[in-house]
PDB file of C-alpha atoms in Angstrom:
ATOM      1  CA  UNK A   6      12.903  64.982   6.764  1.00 77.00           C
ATOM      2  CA  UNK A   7      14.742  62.127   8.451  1.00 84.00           C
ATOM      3  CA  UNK A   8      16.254  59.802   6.335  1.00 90.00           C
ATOM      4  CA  UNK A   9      15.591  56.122   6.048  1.00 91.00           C
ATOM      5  CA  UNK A  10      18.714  55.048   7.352  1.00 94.00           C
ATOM      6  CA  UNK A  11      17.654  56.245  10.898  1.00 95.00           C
ATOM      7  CA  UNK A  12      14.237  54.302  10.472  1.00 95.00           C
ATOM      8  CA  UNK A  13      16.291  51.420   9.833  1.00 96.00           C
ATOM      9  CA  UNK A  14      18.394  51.474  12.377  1.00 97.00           C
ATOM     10  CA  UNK A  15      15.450  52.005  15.278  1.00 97.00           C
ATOM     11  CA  UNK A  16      13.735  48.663  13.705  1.00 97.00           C
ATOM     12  CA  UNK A  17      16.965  47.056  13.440  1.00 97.00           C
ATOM     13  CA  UNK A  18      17.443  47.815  16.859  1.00 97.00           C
ATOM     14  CA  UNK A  19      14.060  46.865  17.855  1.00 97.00           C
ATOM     15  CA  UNK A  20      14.460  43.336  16.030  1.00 97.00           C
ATOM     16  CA  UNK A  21      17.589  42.882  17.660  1.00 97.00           C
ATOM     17  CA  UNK A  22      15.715  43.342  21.400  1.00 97.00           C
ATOM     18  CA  UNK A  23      12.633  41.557  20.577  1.00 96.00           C
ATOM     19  CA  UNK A  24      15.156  38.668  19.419  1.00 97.00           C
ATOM     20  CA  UNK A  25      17.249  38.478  22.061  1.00 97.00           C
ATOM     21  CA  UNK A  26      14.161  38.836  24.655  1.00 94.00           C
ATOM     22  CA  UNK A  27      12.368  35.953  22.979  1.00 93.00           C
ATOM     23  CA  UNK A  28      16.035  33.990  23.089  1.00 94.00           C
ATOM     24  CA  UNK A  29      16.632  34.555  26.704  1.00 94.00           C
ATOM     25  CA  UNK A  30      13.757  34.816  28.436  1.00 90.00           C
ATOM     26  CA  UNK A  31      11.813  32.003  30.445  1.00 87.00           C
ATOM     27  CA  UNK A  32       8.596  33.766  31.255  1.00 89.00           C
ATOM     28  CA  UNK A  33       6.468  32.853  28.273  1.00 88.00           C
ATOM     29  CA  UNK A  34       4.592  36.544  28.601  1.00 90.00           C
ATOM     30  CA  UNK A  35       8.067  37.808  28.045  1.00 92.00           C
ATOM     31  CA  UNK A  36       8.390  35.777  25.135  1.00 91.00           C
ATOM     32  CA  UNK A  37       4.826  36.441  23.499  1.00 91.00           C
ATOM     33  CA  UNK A  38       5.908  40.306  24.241  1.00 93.00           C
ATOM     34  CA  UNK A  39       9.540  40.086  22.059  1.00 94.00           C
ATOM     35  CA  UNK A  40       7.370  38.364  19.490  1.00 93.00           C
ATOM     36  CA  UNK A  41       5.065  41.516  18.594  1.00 93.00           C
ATOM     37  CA  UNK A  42       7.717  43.450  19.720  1.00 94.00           C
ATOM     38  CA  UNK A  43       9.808  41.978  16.276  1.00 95.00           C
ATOM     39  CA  UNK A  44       6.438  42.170  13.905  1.00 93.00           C
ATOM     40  CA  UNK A  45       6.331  45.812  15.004  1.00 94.00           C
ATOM     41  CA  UNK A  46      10.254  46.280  13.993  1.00 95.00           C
ATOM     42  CA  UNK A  47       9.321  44.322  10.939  1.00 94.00           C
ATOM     43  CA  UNK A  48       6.240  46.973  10.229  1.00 93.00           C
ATOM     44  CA  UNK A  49       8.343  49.887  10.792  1.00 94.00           C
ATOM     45  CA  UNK A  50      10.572  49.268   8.355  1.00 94.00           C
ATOM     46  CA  UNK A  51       8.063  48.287   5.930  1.00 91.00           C
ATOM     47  CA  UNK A  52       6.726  51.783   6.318  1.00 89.00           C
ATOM     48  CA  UNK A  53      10.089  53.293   5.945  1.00 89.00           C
ATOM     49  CA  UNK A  54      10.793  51.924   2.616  1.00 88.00           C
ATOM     50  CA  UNK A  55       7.572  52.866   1.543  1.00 85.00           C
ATOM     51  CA  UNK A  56       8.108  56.125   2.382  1.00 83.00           C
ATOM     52  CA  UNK A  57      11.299  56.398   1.070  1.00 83.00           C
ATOM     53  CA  UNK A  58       9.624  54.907  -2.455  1.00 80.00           C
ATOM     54  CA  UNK A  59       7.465  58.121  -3.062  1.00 72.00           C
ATOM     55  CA  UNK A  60       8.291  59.791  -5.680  1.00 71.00           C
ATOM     56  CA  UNK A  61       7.639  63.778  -6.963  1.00 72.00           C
ATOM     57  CA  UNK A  62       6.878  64.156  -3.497  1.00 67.00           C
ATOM     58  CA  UNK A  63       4.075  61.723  -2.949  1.00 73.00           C
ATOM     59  CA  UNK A  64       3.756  58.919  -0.822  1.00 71.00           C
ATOM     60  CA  UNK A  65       3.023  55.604  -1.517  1.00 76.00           C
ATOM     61  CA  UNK A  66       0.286  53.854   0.187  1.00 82.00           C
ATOM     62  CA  UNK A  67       0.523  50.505  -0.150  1.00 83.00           C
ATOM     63  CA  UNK A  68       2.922  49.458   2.615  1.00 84.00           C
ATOM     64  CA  UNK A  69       1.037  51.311   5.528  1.00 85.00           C
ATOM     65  CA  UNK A  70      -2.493  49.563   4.289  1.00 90.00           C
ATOM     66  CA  UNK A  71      -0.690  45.981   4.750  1.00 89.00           C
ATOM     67  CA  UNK A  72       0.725  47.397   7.860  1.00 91.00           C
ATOM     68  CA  UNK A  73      -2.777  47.992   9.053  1.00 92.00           C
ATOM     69  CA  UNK A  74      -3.873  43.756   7.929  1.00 93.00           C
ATOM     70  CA  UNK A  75      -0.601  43.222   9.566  1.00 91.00           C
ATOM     71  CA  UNK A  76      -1.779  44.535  12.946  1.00 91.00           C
ATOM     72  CA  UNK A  77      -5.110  43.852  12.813  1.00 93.00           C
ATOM     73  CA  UNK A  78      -4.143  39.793  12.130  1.00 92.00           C
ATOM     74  CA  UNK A  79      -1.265  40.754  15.114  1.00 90.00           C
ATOM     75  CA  UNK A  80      -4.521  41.416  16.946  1.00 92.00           C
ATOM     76  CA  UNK A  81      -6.159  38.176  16.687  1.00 93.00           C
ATOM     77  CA  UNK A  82      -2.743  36.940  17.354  1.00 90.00           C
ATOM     78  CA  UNK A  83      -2.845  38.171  20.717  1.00 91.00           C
ATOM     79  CA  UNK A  84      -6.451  37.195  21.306  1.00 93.00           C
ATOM     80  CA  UNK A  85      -5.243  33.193  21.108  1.00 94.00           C
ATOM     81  CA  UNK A  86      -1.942  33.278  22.324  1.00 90.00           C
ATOM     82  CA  UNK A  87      -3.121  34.938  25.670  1.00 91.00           C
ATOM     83  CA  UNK A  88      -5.737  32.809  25.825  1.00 93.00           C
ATOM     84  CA  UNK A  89      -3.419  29.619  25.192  1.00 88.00           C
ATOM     85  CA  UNK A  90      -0.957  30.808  27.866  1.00 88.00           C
ATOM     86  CA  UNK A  91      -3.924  31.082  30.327  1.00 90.00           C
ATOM     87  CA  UNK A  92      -4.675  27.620  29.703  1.00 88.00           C
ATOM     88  CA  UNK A  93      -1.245  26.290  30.211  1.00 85.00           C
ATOM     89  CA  UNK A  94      -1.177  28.422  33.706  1.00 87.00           C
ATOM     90  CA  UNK A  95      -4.141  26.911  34.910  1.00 89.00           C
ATOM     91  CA  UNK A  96      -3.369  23.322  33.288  1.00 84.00           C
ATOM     92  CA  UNK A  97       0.209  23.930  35.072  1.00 82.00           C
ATOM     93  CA  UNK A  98       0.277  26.716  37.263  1.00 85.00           C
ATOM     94  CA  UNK A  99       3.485  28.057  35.771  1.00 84.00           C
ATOM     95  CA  UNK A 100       4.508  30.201  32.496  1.00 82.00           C
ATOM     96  CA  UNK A 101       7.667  28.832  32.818  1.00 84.00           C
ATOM     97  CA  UNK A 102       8.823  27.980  29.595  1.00 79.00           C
ATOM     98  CA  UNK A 103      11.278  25.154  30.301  1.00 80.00           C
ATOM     99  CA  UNK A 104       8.596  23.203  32.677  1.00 78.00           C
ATOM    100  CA  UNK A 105       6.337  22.853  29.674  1.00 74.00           C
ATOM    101  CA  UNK A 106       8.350  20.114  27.741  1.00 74.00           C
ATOM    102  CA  UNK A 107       5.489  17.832  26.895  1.00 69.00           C
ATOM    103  CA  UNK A 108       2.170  18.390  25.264  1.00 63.00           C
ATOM    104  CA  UNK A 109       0.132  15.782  27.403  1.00 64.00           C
ATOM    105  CA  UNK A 110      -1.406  17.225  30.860  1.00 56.00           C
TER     106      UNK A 110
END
């Protein structure tokens, strides 16, 4: 069994991409991409400790059924925030990030 420590560290690591993607990056694709790619980090170690809670042997539940919500709403997330991003490319024709500094247009 691999112990939670090594879960931890791959979603620490994964945070730690997904952050400094969403930091550095212009492209706002790139950015909406780092974004998930931290709620996923944030998922996996929600899982982890979960598993790690069982006791006698038995898992606990709980923590994978919110993941589940978690990427189902992370779904819906994706629905309008591609759809918002098309409209700025057609409104602009850029995903630039830094040419979108004002909300009129």
């Amino acid at each position: 069994m691999t112990p939670l420590s090594h879960y931890l560290i791959f979603s620490s690591i994964l945070f730690a991409v997904g952050l400094a993607g969403a930091l550095m990056r212009r492209n706002i694709l790139v950015v909406f991409m780092c974004l998930e790619l931290m709620l996923t980090a944030a998922n996996v170690s929600l899982v982890a400790f979960s598993r790690a809670q069982g006791t006698e042997g038995v898992p606990v539940y709980d923590a994978q059924v919110l993941t589940l919500f978690i990427m189902a709403i992370a779904a819906a997330e994706v629905a309008v925030g591609l759809a918002l991003i098309v409209a700025m490319f057609r409104a602009r024709r850029t995903v630039d990030s830094t040419s979108l500094n004002s909300l009129k247009d």
